[in-house]
mmCIF file with all atom_site columns, C-alpha atoms in Angstrom:
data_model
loop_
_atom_site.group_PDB
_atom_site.id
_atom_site.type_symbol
_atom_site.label_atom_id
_atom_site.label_alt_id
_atom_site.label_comp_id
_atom_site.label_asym_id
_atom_site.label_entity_id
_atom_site.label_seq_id
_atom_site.pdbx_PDB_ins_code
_atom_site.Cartn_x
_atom_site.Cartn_y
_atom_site.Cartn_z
_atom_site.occupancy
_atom_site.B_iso_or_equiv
_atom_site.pdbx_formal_charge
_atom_site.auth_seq_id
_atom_site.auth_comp_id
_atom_site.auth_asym_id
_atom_site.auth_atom_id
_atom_site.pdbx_PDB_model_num
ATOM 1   C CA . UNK A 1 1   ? -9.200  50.739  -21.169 1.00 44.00 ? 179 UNK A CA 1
ATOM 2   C CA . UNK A 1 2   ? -5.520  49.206  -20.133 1.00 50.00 ? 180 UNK A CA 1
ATOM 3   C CA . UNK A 1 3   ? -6.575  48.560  -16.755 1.00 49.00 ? 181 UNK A CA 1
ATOM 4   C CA . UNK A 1 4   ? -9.425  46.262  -18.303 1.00 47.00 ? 182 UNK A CA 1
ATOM 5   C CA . UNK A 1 5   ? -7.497  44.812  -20.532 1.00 48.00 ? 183 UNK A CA 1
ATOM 6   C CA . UNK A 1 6   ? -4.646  44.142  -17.350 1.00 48.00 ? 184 UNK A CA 1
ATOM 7   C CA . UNK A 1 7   ? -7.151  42.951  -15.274 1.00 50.00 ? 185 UNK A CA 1
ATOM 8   C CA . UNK A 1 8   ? -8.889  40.320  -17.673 1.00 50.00 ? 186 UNK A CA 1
ATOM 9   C CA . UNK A 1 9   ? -5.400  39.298  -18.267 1.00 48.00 ? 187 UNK A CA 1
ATOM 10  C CA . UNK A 1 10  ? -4.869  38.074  -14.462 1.00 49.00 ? 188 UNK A CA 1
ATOM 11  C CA . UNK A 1 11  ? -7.846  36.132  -14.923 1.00 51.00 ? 189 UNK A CA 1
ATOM 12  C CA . UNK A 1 12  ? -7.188  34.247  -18.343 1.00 52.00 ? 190 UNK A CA 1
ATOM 13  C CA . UNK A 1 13  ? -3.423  33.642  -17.227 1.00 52.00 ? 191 UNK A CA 1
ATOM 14  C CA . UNK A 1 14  ? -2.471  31.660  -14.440 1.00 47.00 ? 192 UNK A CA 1
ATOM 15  C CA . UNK A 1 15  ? 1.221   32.168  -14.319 1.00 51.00 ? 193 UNK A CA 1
ATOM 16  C CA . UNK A 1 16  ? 0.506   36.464  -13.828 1.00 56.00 ? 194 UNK A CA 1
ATOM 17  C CA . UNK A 1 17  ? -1.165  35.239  -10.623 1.00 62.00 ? 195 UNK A CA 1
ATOM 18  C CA . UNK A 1 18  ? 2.029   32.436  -9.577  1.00 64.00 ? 196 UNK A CA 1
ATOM 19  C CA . UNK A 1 19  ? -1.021  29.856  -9.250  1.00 66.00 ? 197 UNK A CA 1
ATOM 20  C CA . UNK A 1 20  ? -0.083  26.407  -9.185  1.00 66.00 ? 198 UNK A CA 1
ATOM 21  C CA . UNK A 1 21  ? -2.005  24.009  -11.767 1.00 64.00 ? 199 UNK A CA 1
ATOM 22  C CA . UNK A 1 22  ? -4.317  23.294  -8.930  1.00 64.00 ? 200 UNK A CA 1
ATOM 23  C CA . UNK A 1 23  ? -5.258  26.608  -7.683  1.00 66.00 ? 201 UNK A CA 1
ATOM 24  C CA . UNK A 1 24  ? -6.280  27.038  -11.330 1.00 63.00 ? 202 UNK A CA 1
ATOM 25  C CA . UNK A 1 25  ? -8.159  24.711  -11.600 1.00 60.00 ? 203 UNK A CA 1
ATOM 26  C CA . UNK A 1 26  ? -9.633  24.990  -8.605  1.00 62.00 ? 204 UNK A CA 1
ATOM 27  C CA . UNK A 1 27  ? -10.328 28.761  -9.610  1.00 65.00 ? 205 UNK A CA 1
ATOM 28  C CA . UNK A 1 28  ? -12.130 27.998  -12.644 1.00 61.00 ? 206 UNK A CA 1
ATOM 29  C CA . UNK A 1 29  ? -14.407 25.527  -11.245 1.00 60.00 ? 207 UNK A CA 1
ATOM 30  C CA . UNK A 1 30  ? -14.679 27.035  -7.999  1.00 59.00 ? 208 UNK A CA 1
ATOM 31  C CA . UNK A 1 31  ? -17.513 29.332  -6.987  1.00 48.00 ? 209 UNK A CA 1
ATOM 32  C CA . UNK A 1 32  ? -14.642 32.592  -6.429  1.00 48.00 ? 210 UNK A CA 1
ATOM 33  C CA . UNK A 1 33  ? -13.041 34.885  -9.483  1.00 50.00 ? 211 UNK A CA 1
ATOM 34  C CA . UNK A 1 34  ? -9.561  34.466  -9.309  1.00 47.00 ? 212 UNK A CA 1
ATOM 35  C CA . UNK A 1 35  ? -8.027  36.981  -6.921  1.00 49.00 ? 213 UNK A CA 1
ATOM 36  C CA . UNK A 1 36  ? -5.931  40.099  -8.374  1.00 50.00 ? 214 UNK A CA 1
ATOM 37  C CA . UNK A 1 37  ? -2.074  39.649  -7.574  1.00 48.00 ? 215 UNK A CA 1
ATOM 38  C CA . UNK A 1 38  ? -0.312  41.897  -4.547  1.00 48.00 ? 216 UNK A CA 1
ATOM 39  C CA . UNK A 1 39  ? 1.669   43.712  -7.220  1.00 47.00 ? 217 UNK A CA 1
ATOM 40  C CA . UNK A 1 40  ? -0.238  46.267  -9.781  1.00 47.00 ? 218 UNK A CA 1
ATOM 41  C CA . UNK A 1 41  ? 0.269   46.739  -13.639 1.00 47.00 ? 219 UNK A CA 1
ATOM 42  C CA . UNK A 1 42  ? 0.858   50.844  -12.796 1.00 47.00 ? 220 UNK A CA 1
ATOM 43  C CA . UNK A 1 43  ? 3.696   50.648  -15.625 1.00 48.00 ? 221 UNK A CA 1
ATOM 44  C CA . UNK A 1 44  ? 0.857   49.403  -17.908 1.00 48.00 ? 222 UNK A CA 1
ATOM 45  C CA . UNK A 1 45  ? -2.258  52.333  -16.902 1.00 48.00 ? 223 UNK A CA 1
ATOM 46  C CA . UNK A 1 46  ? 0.078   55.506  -17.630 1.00 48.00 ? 224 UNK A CA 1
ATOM 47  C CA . UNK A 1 47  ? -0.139  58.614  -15.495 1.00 48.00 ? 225 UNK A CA 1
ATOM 48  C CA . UNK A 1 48  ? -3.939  59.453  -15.367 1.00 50.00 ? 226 UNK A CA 1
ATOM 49  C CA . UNK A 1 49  ? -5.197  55.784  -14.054 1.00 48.00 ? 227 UNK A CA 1
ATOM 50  C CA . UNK A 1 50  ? -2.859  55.866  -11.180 1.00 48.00 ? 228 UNK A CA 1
ATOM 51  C CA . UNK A 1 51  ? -5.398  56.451  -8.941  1.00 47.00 ? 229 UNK A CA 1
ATOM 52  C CA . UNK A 1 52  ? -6.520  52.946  -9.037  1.00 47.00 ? 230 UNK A CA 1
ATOM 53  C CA . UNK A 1 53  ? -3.615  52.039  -7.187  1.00 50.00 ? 231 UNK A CA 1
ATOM 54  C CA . UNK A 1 54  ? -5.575  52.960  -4.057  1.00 51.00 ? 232 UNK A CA 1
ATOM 55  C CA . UNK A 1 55  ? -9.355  52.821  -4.959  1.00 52.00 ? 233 UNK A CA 1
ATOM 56  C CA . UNK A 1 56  ? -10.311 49.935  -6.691  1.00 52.00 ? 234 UNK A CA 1
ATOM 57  C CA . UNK A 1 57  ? -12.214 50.211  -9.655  1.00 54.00 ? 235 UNK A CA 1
ATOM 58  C CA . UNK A 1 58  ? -16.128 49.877  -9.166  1.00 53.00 ? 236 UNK A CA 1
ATOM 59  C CA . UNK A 1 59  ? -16.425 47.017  -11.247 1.00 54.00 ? 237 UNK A CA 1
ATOM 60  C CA . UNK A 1 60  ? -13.166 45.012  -9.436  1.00 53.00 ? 238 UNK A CA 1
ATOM 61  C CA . UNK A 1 61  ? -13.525 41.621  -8.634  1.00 57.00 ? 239 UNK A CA 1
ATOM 62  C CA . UNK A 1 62  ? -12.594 41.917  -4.965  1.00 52.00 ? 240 UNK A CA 1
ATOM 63  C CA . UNK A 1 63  ? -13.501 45.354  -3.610  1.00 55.00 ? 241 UNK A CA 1
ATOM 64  C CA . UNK A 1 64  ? -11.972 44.367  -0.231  1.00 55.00 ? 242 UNK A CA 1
ATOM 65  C CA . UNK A 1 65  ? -10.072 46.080  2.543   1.00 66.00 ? 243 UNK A CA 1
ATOM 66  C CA . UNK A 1 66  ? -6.346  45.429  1.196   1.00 82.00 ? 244 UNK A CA 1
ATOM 67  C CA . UNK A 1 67  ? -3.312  43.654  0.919   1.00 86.00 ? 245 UNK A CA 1
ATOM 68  C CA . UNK A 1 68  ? -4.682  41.365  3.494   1.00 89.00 ? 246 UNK A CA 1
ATOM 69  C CA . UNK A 1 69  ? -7.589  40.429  2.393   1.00 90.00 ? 247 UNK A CA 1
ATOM 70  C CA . UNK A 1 70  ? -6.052  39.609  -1.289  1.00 92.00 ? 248 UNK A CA 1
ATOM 71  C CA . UNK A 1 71  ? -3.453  37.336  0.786   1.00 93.00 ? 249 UNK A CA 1
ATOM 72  C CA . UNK A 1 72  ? -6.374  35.947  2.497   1.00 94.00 ? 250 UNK A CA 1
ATOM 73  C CA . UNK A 1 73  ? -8.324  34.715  -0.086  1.00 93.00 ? 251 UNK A CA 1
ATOM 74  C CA . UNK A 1 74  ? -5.123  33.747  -2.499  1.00 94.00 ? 252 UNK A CA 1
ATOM 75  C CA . UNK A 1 75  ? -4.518  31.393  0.805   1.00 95.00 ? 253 UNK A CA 1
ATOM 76  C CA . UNK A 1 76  ? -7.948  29.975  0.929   1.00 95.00 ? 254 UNK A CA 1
ATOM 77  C CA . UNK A 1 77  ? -7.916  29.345  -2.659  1.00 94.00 ? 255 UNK A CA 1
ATOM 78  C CA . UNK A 1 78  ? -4.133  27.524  -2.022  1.00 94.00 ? 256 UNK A CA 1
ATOM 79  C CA . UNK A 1 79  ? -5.336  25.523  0.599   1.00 96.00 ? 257 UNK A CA 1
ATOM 80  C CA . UNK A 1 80  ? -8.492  24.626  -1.667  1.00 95.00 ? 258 UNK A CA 1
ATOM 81  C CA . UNK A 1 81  ? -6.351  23.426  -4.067  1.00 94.00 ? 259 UNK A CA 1
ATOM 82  C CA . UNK A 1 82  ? -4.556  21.066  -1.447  1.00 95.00 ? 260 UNK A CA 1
ATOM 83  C CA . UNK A 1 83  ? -7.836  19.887  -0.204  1.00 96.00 ? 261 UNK A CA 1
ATOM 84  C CA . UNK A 1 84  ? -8.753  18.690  -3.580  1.00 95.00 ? 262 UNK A CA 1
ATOM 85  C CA . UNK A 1 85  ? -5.233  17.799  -4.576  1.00 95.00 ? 263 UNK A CA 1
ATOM 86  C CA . UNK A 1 86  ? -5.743  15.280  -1.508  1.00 96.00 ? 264 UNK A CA 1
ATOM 87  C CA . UNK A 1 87  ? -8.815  14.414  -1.736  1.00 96.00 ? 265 UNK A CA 1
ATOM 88  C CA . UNK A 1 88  ? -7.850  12.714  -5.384  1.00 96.00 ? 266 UNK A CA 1
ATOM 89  C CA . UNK A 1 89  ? -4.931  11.036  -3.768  1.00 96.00 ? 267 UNK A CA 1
ATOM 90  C CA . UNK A 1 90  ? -7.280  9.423   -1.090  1.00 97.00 ? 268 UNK A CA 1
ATOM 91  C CA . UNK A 1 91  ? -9.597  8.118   -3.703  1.00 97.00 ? 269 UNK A CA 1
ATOM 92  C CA . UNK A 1 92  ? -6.949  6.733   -6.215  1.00 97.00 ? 270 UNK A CA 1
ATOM 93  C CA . UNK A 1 93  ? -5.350  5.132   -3.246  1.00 98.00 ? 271 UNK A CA 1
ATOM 94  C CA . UNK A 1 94  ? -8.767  3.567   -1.762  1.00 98.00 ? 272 UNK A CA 1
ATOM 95  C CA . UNK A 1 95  ? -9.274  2.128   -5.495  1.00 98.00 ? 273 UNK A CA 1
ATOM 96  C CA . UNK A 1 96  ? -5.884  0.667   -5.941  1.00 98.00 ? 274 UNK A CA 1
ATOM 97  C CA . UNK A 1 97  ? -6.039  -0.702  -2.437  1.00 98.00 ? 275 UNK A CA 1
ATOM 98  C CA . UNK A 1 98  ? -9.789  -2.552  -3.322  1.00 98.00 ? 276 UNK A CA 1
ATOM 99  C CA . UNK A 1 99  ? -8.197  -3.638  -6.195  1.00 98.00 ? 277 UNK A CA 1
ATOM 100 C CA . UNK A 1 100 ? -5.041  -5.250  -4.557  1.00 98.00 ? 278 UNK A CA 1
ATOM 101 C CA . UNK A 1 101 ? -7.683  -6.666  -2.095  1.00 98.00 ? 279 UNK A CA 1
ATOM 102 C CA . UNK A 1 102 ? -10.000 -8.210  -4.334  1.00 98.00 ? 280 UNK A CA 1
ATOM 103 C CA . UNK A 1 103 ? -6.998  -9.800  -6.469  1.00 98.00 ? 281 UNK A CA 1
ATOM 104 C CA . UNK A 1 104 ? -5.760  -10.943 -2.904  1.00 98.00 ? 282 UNK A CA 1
ATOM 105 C CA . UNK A 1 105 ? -9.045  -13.400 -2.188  1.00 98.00 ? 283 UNK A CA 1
ATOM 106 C CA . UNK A 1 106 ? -8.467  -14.508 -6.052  1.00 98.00 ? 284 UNK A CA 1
ATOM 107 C CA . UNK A 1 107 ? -5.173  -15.476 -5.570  1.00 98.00 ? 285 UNK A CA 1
ATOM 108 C CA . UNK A 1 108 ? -6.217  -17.063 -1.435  1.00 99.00 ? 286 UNK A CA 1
ATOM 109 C CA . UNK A 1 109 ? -9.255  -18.627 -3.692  1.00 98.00 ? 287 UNK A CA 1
ATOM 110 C CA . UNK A 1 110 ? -6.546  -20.251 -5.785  1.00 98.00 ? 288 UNK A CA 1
ATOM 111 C CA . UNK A 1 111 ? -4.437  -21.023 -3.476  1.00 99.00 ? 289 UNK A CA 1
ATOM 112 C CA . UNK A 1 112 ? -7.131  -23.512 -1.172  1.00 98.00 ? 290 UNK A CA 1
ATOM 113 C CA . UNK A 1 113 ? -8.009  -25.340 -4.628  1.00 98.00 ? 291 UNK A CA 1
ATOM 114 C CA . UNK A 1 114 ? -4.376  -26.209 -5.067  1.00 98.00 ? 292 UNK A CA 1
ATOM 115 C CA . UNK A 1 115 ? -4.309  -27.476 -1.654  1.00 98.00 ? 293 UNK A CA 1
ATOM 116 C CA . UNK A 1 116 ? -7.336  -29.169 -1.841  1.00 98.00 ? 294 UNK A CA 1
ATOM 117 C CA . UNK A 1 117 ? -6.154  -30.721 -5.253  1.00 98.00 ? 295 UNK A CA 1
ATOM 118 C CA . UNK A 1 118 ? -2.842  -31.698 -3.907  1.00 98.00 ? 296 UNK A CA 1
ATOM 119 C CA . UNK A 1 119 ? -4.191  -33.337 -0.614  1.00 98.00 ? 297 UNK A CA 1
ATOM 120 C CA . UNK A 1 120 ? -6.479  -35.416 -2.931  1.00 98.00 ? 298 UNK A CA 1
ATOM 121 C CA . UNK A 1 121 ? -3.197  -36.134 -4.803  1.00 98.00 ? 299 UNK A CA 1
ATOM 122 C CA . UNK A 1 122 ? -1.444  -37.023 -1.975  1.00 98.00 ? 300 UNK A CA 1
ATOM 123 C CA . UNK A 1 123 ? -4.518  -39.409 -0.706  1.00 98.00 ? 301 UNK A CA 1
ATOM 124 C CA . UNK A 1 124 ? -4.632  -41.037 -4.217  1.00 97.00 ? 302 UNK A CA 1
ATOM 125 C CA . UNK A 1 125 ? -1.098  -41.863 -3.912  1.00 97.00 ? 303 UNK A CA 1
ATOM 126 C CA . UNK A 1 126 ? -1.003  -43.085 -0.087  1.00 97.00 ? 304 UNK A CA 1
ATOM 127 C CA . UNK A 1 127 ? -4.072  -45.566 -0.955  1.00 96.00 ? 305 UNK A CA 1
ATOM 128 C CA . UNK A 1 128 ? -1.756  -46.608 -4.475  1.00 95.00 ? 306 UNK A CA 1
ATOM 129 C CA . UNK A 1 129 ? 1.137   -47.216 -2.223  1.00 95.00 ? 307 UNK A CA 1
ATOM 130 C CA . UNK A 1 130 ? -0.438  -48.888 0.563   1.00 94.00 ? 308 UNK A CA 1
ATOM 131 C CA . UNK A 1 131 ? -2.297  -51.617 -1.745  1.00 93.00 ? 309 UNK A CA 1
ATOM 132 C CA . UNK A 1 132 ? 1.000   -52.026 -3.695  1.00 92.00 ? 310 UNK A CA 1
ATOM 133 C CA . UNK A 1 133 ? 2.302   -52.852 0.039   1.00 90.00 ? 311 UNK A CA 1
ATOM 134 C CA . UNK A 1 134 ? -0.568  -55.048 0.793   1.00 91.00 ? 312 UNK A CA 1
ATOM 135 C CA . UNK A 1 135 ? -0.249  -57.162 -2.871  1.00 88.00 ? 313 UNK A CA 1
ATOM 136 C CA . UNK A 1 136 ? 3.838   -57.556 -2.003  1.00 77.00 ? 314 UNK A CA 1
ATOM 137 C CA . UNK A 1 137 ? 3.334   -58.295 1.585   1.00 63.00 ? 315 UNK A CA 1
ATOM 138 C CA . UNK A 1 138 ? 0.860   -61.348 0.552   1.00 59.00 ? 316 UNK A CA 1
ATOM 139 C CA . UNK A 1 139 ? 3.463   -62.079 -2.620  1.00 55.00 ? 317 UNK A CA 1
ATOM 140 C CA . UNK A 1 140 ? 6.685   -62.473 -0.934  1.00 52.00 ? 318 UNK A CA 1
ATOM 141 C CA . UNK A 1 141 ? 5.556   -63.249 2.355   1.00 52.00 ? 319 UNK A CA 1
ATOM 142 C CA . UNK A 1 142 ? 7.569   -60.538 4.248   1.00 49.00 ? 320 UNK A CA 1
ATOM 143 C CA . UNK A 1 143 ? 6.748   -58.719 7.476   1.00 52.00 ? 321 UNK A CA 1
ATOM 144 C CA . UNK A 1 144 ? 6.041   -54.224 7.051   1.00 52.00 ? 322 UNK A CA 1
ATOM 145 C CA . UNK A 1 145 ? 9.526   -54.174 10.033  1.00 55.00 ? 323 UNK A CA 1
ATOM 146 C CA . UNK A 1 146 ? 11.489  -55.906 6.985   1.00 56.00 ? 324 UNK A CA 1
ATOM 147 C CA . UNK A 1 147 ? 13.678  -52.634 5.058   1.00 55.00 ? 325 UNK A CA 1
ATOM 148 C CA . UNK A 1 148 ? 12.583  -54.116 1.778   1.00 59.00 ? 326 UNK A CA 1
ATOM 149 C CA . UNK A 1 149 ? 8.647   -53.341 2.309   1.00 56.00 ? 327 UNK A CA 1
ATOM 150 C CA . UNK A 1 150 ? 6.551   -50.542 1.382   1.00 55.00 ? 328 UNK A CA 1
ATOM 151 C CA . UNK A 1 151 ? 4.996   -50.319 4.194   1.00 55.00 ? 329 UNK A CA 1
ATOM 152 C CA . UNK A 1 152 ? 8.623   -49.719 6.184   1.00 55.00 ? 330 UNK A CA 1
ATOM 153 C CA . UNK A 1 153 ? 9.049   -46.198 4.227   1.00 56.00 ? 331 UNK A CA 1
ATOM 154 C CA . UNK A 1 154 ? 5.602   -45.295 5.642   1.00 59.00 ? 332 UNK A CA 1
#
């Protein structure tokens, strides 16, 4: 039967029913057929099947009330697909932001130990310069207000 054969085409092929990648998607793993299109394939049935037009066949997929109740549920299965759609785009964000986060501390972490290692640094080298100053002062005898002492740059 052509009207079969035009129906189980809507379902197998997205682009008869101007579904975006998502609303497919969403159609095949959703719990809904995919709904019929506004337009009909009445070129397609020939003369004696026209009466479909108006009665839907017994074994259609939505036997609803009309044109808007197609648009209806073509709606709720575009809005699905948004849902979902942004639902992904929350989760890929929350991950990328953990990850930023946790390579933040690392990089904090890092950051302390190089302070800690340069302030031990820094205390190595004032406890070096101060005994060099105490060795000279005894040495040559000078006073730390003198411009030529170690202890005057302190």
């Amino acid at each position: 039967d052509l009207y079969w054969m035009a129906s189980n085409y809507q379902q197998m092929n997205p682009e008869a029913l101007n579904l975006t990648p998502e609303d497919a998607v969403e159609a095949l793993i959703g719990s809904h057929p995919v709904p019929q299109p506004l337009q009909s394939f009445d070129g397609f049935r020939g003369a004696h099947h026209h009466h479909h037009h108006h009665h839907p066949h017994p074994h259609h997929a939505y036997p609803g009330p009309g044109v808007a109740h197609e648009e209806l549920k073509r709606r709720t299965l575009k809005n699905r697909g948004y849902a979902q759609s942004c639902r992904y785009k929350r989760v890929q964000q929350k991950h990328h932001l953990e990850n930023e986060k946790t390579q933040l501390i690392q990089q904090v972490e890092q950051l302390k130990q190089e302070v800690s290692r340069l302030a031990r640094e820094r205390d190595a080298y004032k406890v070096k310069c101060e005994k060099l100053a105490n060795s000279g002062f005894r040495e040559a005898g000078s006073t730390s207000d003198s411009p030529s002492s170690p202890e005057f740059f302190l």
